[in-house]
Amino acid sequence: MRVISGTAKGRPLKSVPGKGTRPTTDKVKEALFSMIGPYFEGGTALDLYAGTGGLGIEALSRGMDAAVFVDMEQKALDTVRVNLKAAKVEAQAEVYRNDAGRALAALEKRGRAFDLVFLDPPYRLKHGDELMMTMAAKNLLKPDAVIVLEHESGYEYPENIPGFSRTRQSVYGETTISIYQYEAALPEVAVSGEEVNDESAN
């Protein structure tokens, strides 16, 4: 594996030891970023099931200002740190050991919000849509945030998830990439010309 493009182009990335982590292949990664970028003018990314950290690192290399990497496995986090150093982007990264649910709760407490989120949970888990709705409920997403959901091709997520619409989808053998855009809810408007009372202002 390597960083495909950007400031860290060509830097080699290590794999997580063992067979428990399934890294996104360079071919899929290159296609993915051609759909969502390919380059960025700042912003913050979240790599929620980081594994090797390859997706978040690629985003940093292509112009994201900062990225948060989360994984439950210590050997994955050790690999993320090695790869961040190899790509020379460790100063732009935060790395946490936690499960997805607790990580989202912790990020909410810190008032974090993201422009780009990578969701690549183990294929046995089919809760990508639930995680997306949780992120929306916790105000973890900036308006028009992009969600990259990687899942097995035999499973189909809905085209429209409450608060999100799928903009692209591509199949690469056993892997499918579904791209969603967050549609932030519009503020409440007055009904029949009457003002909506804001009790918090009283």
PDB file of C-alpha atoms in Angstrom:
ATOM      1  CA  MET A   1       0.000   0.000   0.000  1.00  0.00           C
ATOM      2  CA  ARG A   2       1.058   3.562  -0.596  1.00  0.00           C
ATOM      3  CA  VAL A   3      -0.189   7.123  -0.580  1.00  0.00           C
ATOM      4  CA  ILE A   4      -1.470   7.629  -4.116  1.00  0.00           C
ATOM      5  CA  SER A   5      -1.453  11.399  -4.577  1.00  0.00           C
ATOM      6  CA  GLY A   6      -0.824  14.730  -2.906  1.00  0.00           C
ATOM      7  CA  THR A   7       1.942  15.941  -0.615  1.00  0.00           C
ATOM      8  CA  ALA A   8       2.784  12.404   0.589  1.00  0.00           C
ATOM      9  CA  LYS A   9       2.501  10.762  -2.844  1.00  0.00           C
ATOM     10  CA  GLY A  10       4.357   7.473  -3.108  1.00  0.00           C
ATOM     11  CA  ARG A  11       5.031   7.033   0.622  1.00  0.00           C
ATOM     12  CA  PRO A  12       4.656   3.339   1.546  1.00  0.00           C
ATOM     13  CA  LEU A  13       2.090   2.362   4.185  1.00  0.00           C
ATOM     14  CA  LYS A  14       2.304  -0.662   6.452  1.00  0.00           C
ATOM     15  CA  SER A  15      -0.510  -3.182   6.853  1.00  0.00           C
ATOM     16  CA  VAL A  16      -1.952  -4.178  10.225  1.00  0.00           C
ATOM     17  CA  PRO A  17      -0.410  -7.504  11.318  1.00  0.00           C
ATOM     18  CA  GLY A  18      -2.715 -10.521  11.096  1.00  0.00           C
ATOM     19  CA  LYS A  19      -5.880 -11.108   9.119  1.00  0.00           C
ATOM     20  CA  GLY A  20      -8.336  -9.131  11.227  1.00  0.00           C
ATOM     21  CA  THR A  21      -8.068  -5.933   9.190  1.00  0.00           C
ATOM     22  CA  ARG A  22      -9.094  -5.594   5.542  1.00  0.00           C
ATOM     23  CA  PRO A  23      -7.309  -2.584   4.035  1.00  0.00           C
ATOM     24  CA  THR A  24      -8.838  -0.703   1.125  1.00  0.00           C
ATOM     25  CA  THR A  25      -6.820  -1.570  -1.974  1.00  0.00           C
ATOM     26  CA  ASP A  26      -4.939   1.135  -3.865  1.00  0.00           C
ATOM     27  CA  LYS A  27      -7.215   0.613  -6.877  1.00  0.00           C
ATOM     28  CA  VAL A  28     -10.365   1.200  -4.844  1.00  0.00           C
ATOM     29  CA  LYS A  29      -8.770   4.089  -2.943  1.00  0.00           C
ATOM     30  CA  GLU A  30      -7.803   5.857  -6.150  1.00  0.00           C
ATOM     31  CA  ALA A  31     -11.318   5.436  -7.568  1.00  0.00           C
ATOM     32  CA  LEU A  32     -12.871   6.586  -4.301  1.00  0.00           C
ATOM     33  CA  PHE A  33     -10.920   9.848  -4.189  1.00  0.00           C
ATOM     34  CA  SER A  34     -11.647  10.561  -7.825  1.00  0.00           C
ATOM     35  CA  MET A  35     -15.334  10.517  -6.820  1.00  0.00           C
ATOM     36  CA  ILE A  36     -15.084  12.772  -3.759  1.00  0.00           C
ATOM     37  CA  GLY A  37     -12.154  15.072  -4.582  1.00  0.00           C
ATOM     38  CA  PRO A  38      -9.739  14.343  -5.869  1.00  0.00           C
ATOM     39  CA  TYR A  39      -8.212  17.183  -3.827  1.00  0.00           C
ATOM     40  CA  PHE A  40      -9.490  19.311  -0.950  1.00  0.00           C
ATOM     41  CA  GLU A  41      -9.143  22.910   0.141  1.00  0.00           C
ATOM     42  CA  GLY A  42      -8.957  22.289   3.863  1.00  0.00           C
ATOM     43  CA  GLY A  43     -11.500  20.656   6.147  1.00  0.00           C
ATOM     44  CA  THR A  44     -11.526  17.922   8.785  1.00  0.00           C
ATOM     45  CA  ALA A  45     -11.910  14.178   8.218  1.00  0.00           C
ATOM     46  CA  LEU A  46     -12.958  11.307  10.481  1.00  0.00           C
ATOM     47  CA  ASP A  47     -11.654   7.780   9.825  1.00  0.00           C
ATOM     48  CA  LEU A  48     -13.920   5.847  12.186  1.00  0.00           C
ATOM     49  CA  TYR A  49     -12.709   2.283  11.547  1.00  0.00           C
ATOM     50  CA  ALA A  50      -9.198   3.392  10.765  1.00  0.00           C
ATOM     51  CA  GLY A  51      -7.381   0.075  10.308  1.00  0.00           C
ATOM     52  CA  THR A  52      -4.130   1.151   8.631  1.00  0.00           C
ATOM     53  CA  GLY A  53      -5.275   4.763   8.498  1.00  0.00           C
ATOM     54  CA  GLY A  54      -4.838   4.720   4.725  1.00  0.00           C
ATOM     55  CA  LEU A  55      -8.028   6.614   3.884  1.00  0.00           C
ATOM     56  CA  GLY A  56      -7.548   9.398   6.411  1.00  0.00           C
ATOM     57  CA  ILE A  57      -3.878   9.751   5.471  1.00  0.00           C
ATOM     58  CA  GLU A  58      -4.796   9.970   1.792  1.00  0.00           C
ATOM     59  CA  ALA A  59      -7.279  12.730   2.648  1.00  0.00           C
ATOM     60  CA  LEU A  60      -4.580  14.658   4.526  1.00  0.00           C
ATOM     61  CA  SER A  61      -2.158  14.225   1.651  1.00  0.00           C
ATOM     62  CA  ARG A  62      -4.790  15.620  -0.721  1.00  0.00           C
ATOM     63  CA  GLY A  63      -5.473  18.784   1.246  1.00  0.00           C
ATOM     64  CA  MET A  64      -7.540  18.128   4.373  1.00  0.00           C
ATOM     65  CA  ASP A  65      -6.316  20.208   7.317  1.00  0.00           C
ATOM     66  CA  ALA A  66      -6.813  17.589  10.012  1.00  0.00           C
ATOM     67  CA  ALA A  67      -8.078  14.054  10.618  1.00  0.00           C
ATOM     68  CA  VAL A  68      -9.241  11.956  13.564  1.00  0.00           C
ATOM     69  CA  PHE A  69      -8.470   8.227  13.499  1.00  0.00           C
ATOM     70  CA  VAL A  70     -10.442   5.771  15.645  1.00  0.00           C
ATOM     71  CA  ASP A  71     -10.050   2.008  16.037  1.00  0.00           C
ATOM     72  CA  MET A  72     -10.622  -0.592  18.741  1.00  0.00           C
ATOM     73  CA  GLU A  73      -7.473  -2.634  18.061  1.00  0.00           C
ATOM     74  CA  GLN A  74      -4.203  -1.486  19.569  1.00  0.00           C
ATOM     75  CA  LYS A  75      -2.174  -3.061  16.755  1.00  0.00           C
ATOM     76  CA  ALA A  76      -4.240  -1.062  14.252  1.00  0.00           C
ATOM     77  CA  LEU A  77      -3.570   2.171  16.128  1.00  0.00           C
ATOM     78  CA  ASP A  78       0.151   1.358  16.307  1.00  0.00           C
ATOM     79  CA  THR A  79       0.073   0.886  12.525  1.00  0.00           C
ATOM     80  CA  VAL A  80      -1.807   4.172  12.043  1.00  0.00           C
ATOM     81  CA  ARG A  81       0.867   6.033  14.009  1.00  0.00           C
ATOM     82  CA  VAL A  82       3.690   4.434  11.988  1.00  0.00           C
ATOM     83  CA  ASN A  83       1.922   5.339   8.741  1.00  0.00           C
ATOM     84  CA  LEU A  84       1.202   8.905   9.849  1.00  0.00           C
ATOM     85  CA  LYS A  85       4.889   9.363  10.583  1.00  0.00           C
ATOM     86  CA  ALA A  86       5.885   7.798   7.246  1.00  0.00           C
ATOM     87  CA  ALA A  87       3.571  10.213   5.428  1.00  0.00           C
ATOM     88  CA  LYS A  88       4.807  13.108   7.601  1.00  0.00           C
ATOM     89  CA  VAL A  89       1.274  14.158   8.551  1.00  0.00           C
ATOM     90  CA  GLU A  90       1.284  13.167  12.226  1.00  0.00           C
ATOM     91  CA  ALA A  91       1.019  16.827  13.303  1.00  0.00           C
ATOM     92  CA  GLN A  92      -2.404  17.020  11.625  1.00  0.00           C
ATOM     93  CA  ALA A  93      -3.782  13.842  13.217  1.00  0.00           C
ATOM     94  CA  GLU A  94      -5.464  12.674  16.418  1.00  0.00           C
ATOM     95  CA  VAL A  95      -5.555   8.947  17.164  1.00  0.00           C
ATOM     96  CA  TYR A  96      -7.964   7.331  19.636  1.00  0.00           C
ATOM     97  CA  ARG A  97      -8.668   3.802  20.811  1.00  0.00           C
ATOM     98  CA  ASN A  98     -12.406   3.336  21.195  1.00  0.00           C
ATOM     99  CA  ASP A  99     -15.415   1.641  19.668  1.00  0.00           C
ATOM    100  CA  ALA A 100     -17.439   3.634  17.180  1.00  0.00           C
ATOM    101  CA  GLY A 101     -20.358   4.474  19.464  1.00  0.00           C
ATOM    102  CA  ARG A 102     -18.245   5.720  22.368  1.00  0.00           C
ATOM    103  CA  ALA A 103     -15.971   7.601  19.987  1.00  0.00           C
ATOM    104  CA  LEU A 104     -18.921   9.503  18.529  1.00  0.00           C
ATOM    105  CA  ALA A 105     -20.149  10.374  22.037  1.00  0.00           C
ATOM    106  CA  ALA A 106     -16.681  11.640  22.995  1.00  0.00           C
ATOM    107  CA  LEU A 107     -16.390  13.709  19.814  1.00  0.00           C
ATOM    108  CA  GLU A 108     -19.805  15.233  20.501  1.00  0.00           C
ATOM    109  CA  LYS A 109     -18.640  16.342  23.969  1.00  0.00           C
ATOM    110  CA  ARG A 110     -15.658  18.025  22.349  1.00  0.00           C
ATOM    111  CA  GLY A 111     -17.891  19.874  19.914  1.00  0.00           C
ATOM    112  CA  ARG A 112     -16.226  18.369  16.861  1.00  0.00           C
ATOM    113  CA  ALA A 113     -17.734  18.476  13.360  1.00  0.00           C
ATOM    114  CA  PHE A 114     -16.448  16.898  10.147  1.00  0.00           C
ATOM    115  CA  ASP A 115     -16.477  17.641   6.439  1.00  0.00           C
ATOM    116  CA  LEU A 116     -15.587  14.091   5.392  1.00  0.00           C
ATOM    117  CA  VAL A 117     -16.198  10.752   7.121  1.00  0.00           C
ATOM    118  CA  PHE A 118     -14.858   7.329   6.177  1.00  0.00           C
ATOM    119  CA  LEU A 119     -16.978   4.403   7.375  1.00  0.00           C
ATOM    120  CA  ASP A 120     -15.388   1.038   6.677  1.00  0.00           C
ATOM    121  CA  PRO A 121     -16.740  -1.237   9.421  1.00  0.00           C
ATOM    122  CA  PRO A 122     -16.152  -5.003   9.386  1.00  0.00           C
ATOM    123  CA  TYR A 123     -18.406  -6.526   6.735  1.00  0.00           C
ATOM    124  CA  ARG A 124     -20.300  -8.541   9.366  1.00  0.00           C
ATOM    125  CA  LEU A 125     -21.629  -5.248  10.744  1.00  0.00           C
ATOM    126  CA  LYS A 126     -24.504  -3.759   8.769  1.00  0.00           C
ATOM    127  CA  HIS A 127     -25.062  -0.568  10.744  1.00  0.00           C
ATOM    128  CA  GLY A 128     -23.432   2.081   8.592  1.00  0.00           C
ATOM    129  CA  ASP A 129     -26.758   3.870   8.184  1.00  0.00           C
ATOM    130  CA  GLU A 130     -27.318   3.890  11.962  1.00  0.00           C
ATOM    131  CA  LEU A 131     -23.885   5.415  12.512  1.00  0.00           C
ATOM    132  CA  MET A 132     -24.632   8.116   9.947  1.00  0.00           C
ATOM    133  CA  MET A 133     -27.897   9.050  11.650  1.00  0.00           C
ATOM    134  CA  THR A 134     -26.148   9.065  15.035  1.00  0.00           C
ATOM    135  CA  MET A 135     -23.532  11.477  13.696  1.00  0.00           C
ATOM    136  CA  ALA A 136     -26.264  13.759  12.406  1.00  0.00           C
ATOM    137  CA  ALA A 137     -28.130  13.650  15.730  1.00  0.00           C
ATOM    138  CA  LYS A 138     -24.920  14.525  17.610  1.00  0.00           C
ATOM    139  CA  ASN A 139     -24.160  17.480  15.286  1.00  0.00           C
ATOM    140  CA  LEU A 140     -20.893  15.876  14.210  1.00  0.00           C
ATOM    141  CA  LEU A 141     -21.360  16.753  10.549  1.00  0.00           C
ATOM    142  CA  LYS A 142     -20.877  20.066   8.802  1.00  0.00           C
ATOM    143  CA  PRO A 143     -23.422  21.108   6.149  1.00  0.00           C
ATOM    144  CA  ASP A 144     -22.935  19.097   2.937  1.00  0.00           C
ATOM    145  CA  ALA A 145     -20.507  16.721   4.651  1.00  0.00           C
ATOM    146  CA  VAL A 146     -19.559  13.687   2.572  1.00  0.00           C
ATOM    147  CA  ILE A 147     -19.814  10.149   3.956  1.00  0.00           C
ATOM    148  CA  VAL A 148     -17.841   7.345   2.304  1.00  0.00           C
ATOM    149  CA  LEU A 149     -19.421   4.020   3.255  1.00  0.00           C
ATOM    150  CA  GLU A 150     -17.486   0.908   2.245  1.00  0.00           C
ATOM    151  CA  HIS A 151     -19.390  -2.374   2.455  1.00  0.00           C
ATOM    152  CA  GLU A 152     -19.647  -5.806   0.937  1.00  0.00           C
ATOM    153  CA  SER A 153     -21.259  -5.913  -2.482  1.00  0.00           C
ATOM    154  CA  GLY A 154     -23.851  -8.452  -1.366  1.00  0.00           C
ATOM    155  CA  TYR A 155     -25.451  -5.891   0.960  1.00  0.00           C
ATOM    156  CA  GLU A 156     -27.378  -2.847  -0.228  1.00  0.00           C
ATOM    157  CA  TYR A 157     -27.871   0.253   1.900  1.00  0.00           C
ATOM    158  CA  PRO A 158     -30.875   2.488   1.122  1.00  0.00           C
ATOM    159  CA  GLU A 159     -30.408   5.186  -1.480  1.00  0.00           C
ATOM    160  CA  ASN A 160     -31.951   7.691   0.923  1.00  0.00           C
ATOM    161  CA  ILE A 161     -31.124   7.516   4.615  1.00  0.00           C
ATOM    162  CA  PRO A 162     -32.861  10.085   6.860  1.00  0.00           C
ATOM    163  CA  GLY A 163     -30.740  13.201   6.532  1.00  0.00           C
ATOM    164  CA  PHE A 164     -28.597  11.802   3.721  1.00  0.00           C
ATOM    165  CA  SER A 165     -28.819  11.120   0.007  1.00  0.00           C
ATOM    166  CA  ARG A 166     -26.591   8.787  -1.975  1.00  0.00           C
ATOM    167  CA  THR A 167     -24.760  10.627  -4.733  1.00  0.00           C
ATOM    168  CA  ARG A 168     -22.531   7.882  -6.144  1.00  0.00           C
ATOM    169  CA  GLN A 169     -22.067   4.144  -5.877  1.00  0.00           C
ATOM    170  CA  SER A 170     -19.434   1.911  -7.438  1.00  0.00           C
ATOM    171  CA  VAL A 171     -18.783  -1.820  -7.171  1.00  0.00           C
ATOM    172  CA  TYR A 172     -15.284  -3.307  -7.131  1.00  0.00           C
ATOM    173  CA  GLY A 173     -15.657  -7.073  -6.868  1.00  0.00           C
ATOM    174  CA  GLU A 174     -16.611  -7.904  -3.292  1.00  0.00           C
ATOM    175  CA  THR A 175     -16.386  -4.241  -2.239  1.00  0.00           C
ATOM    176  CA  THR A 176     -18.947  -1.498  -2.841  1.00  0.00           C
ATOM    177  CA  ILE A 177     -18.336   2.199  -2.214  1.00  0.00           C
ATOM    178  CA  SER A 178     -21.461   4.254  -1.486  1.00  0.00           C
ATOM    179  CA  ILE A 179     -21.049   8.027  -1.291  1.00  0.00           C
ATOM    180  CA  TYR A 180     -23.631   9.981   0.714  1.00  0.00           C
ATOM    181  CA  GLN A 181     -24.077  13.699   1.243  1.00  0.00           C
ATOM    182  CA  TYR A 182     -25.412  15.102   4.470  1.00  0.00           C
ATOM    183  CA  GLU A 183     -28.450  17.302   4.016  1.00  0.00           C
ATOM    184  CA  ALA A 184     -28.519  19.440   7.134  1.00  0.00           C
ATOM    185  CA  ALA A 185     -32.031  20.135   8.342  1.00  0.00           C
ATOM    186  CA  LEU A 186     -33.229  23.627   7.573  1.00  0.00           C
ATOM    187  CA  PRO A 187     -34.094  25.815  10.569  1.00  0.00           C
ATOM    188  CA  GLU A 188     -37.759  25.955  11.515  1.00  0.00           C
ATOM    189  CA  VAL A 189     -39.712  28.609   9.652  1.00  0.00           C
ATOM    190  CA  ALA A 190     -42.742  30.541  10.772  1.00  0.00           C
ATOM    191  CA  VAL A 191     -46.081  28.897  10.053  1.00  0.00           C
ATOM    192  CA  SER A 192     -48.897  31.036   8.560  1.00  0.00           C
ATOM    193  CA  GLY A 193     -46.820  34.156   9.023  1.00  0.00           C
ATOM    194  CA  GLU A 194     -46.555  33.691  12.786  1.00  0.00           C
ATOM    195  CA  GLU A 195     -43.171  33.865  14.439  1.00  0.00           C
ATOM    196  CA  VAL A 196     -41.772  30.731  16.029  1.00  0.00           C
ATOM    197  CA  ASN A 197     -41.103  31.390  19.686  1.00  0.00           C
ATOM    198  CA  ASP A 198     -37.564  30.742  20.850  1.00  0.00           C
ATOM    199  CA  GLU A 199     -37.889  29.911  24.511  1.00  0.00           C
ATOM    200  CA  SER A 200     -34.122  29.893  24.953  1.00  0.00           C
ATOM    201  CA  ALA A 201     -34.115  33.629  24.178  1.00  0.00           C
ATOM    202  CA  ASN A 202     -36.495  34.405  27.071  1.00  0.00           C
TER     203      ASN A 202
END
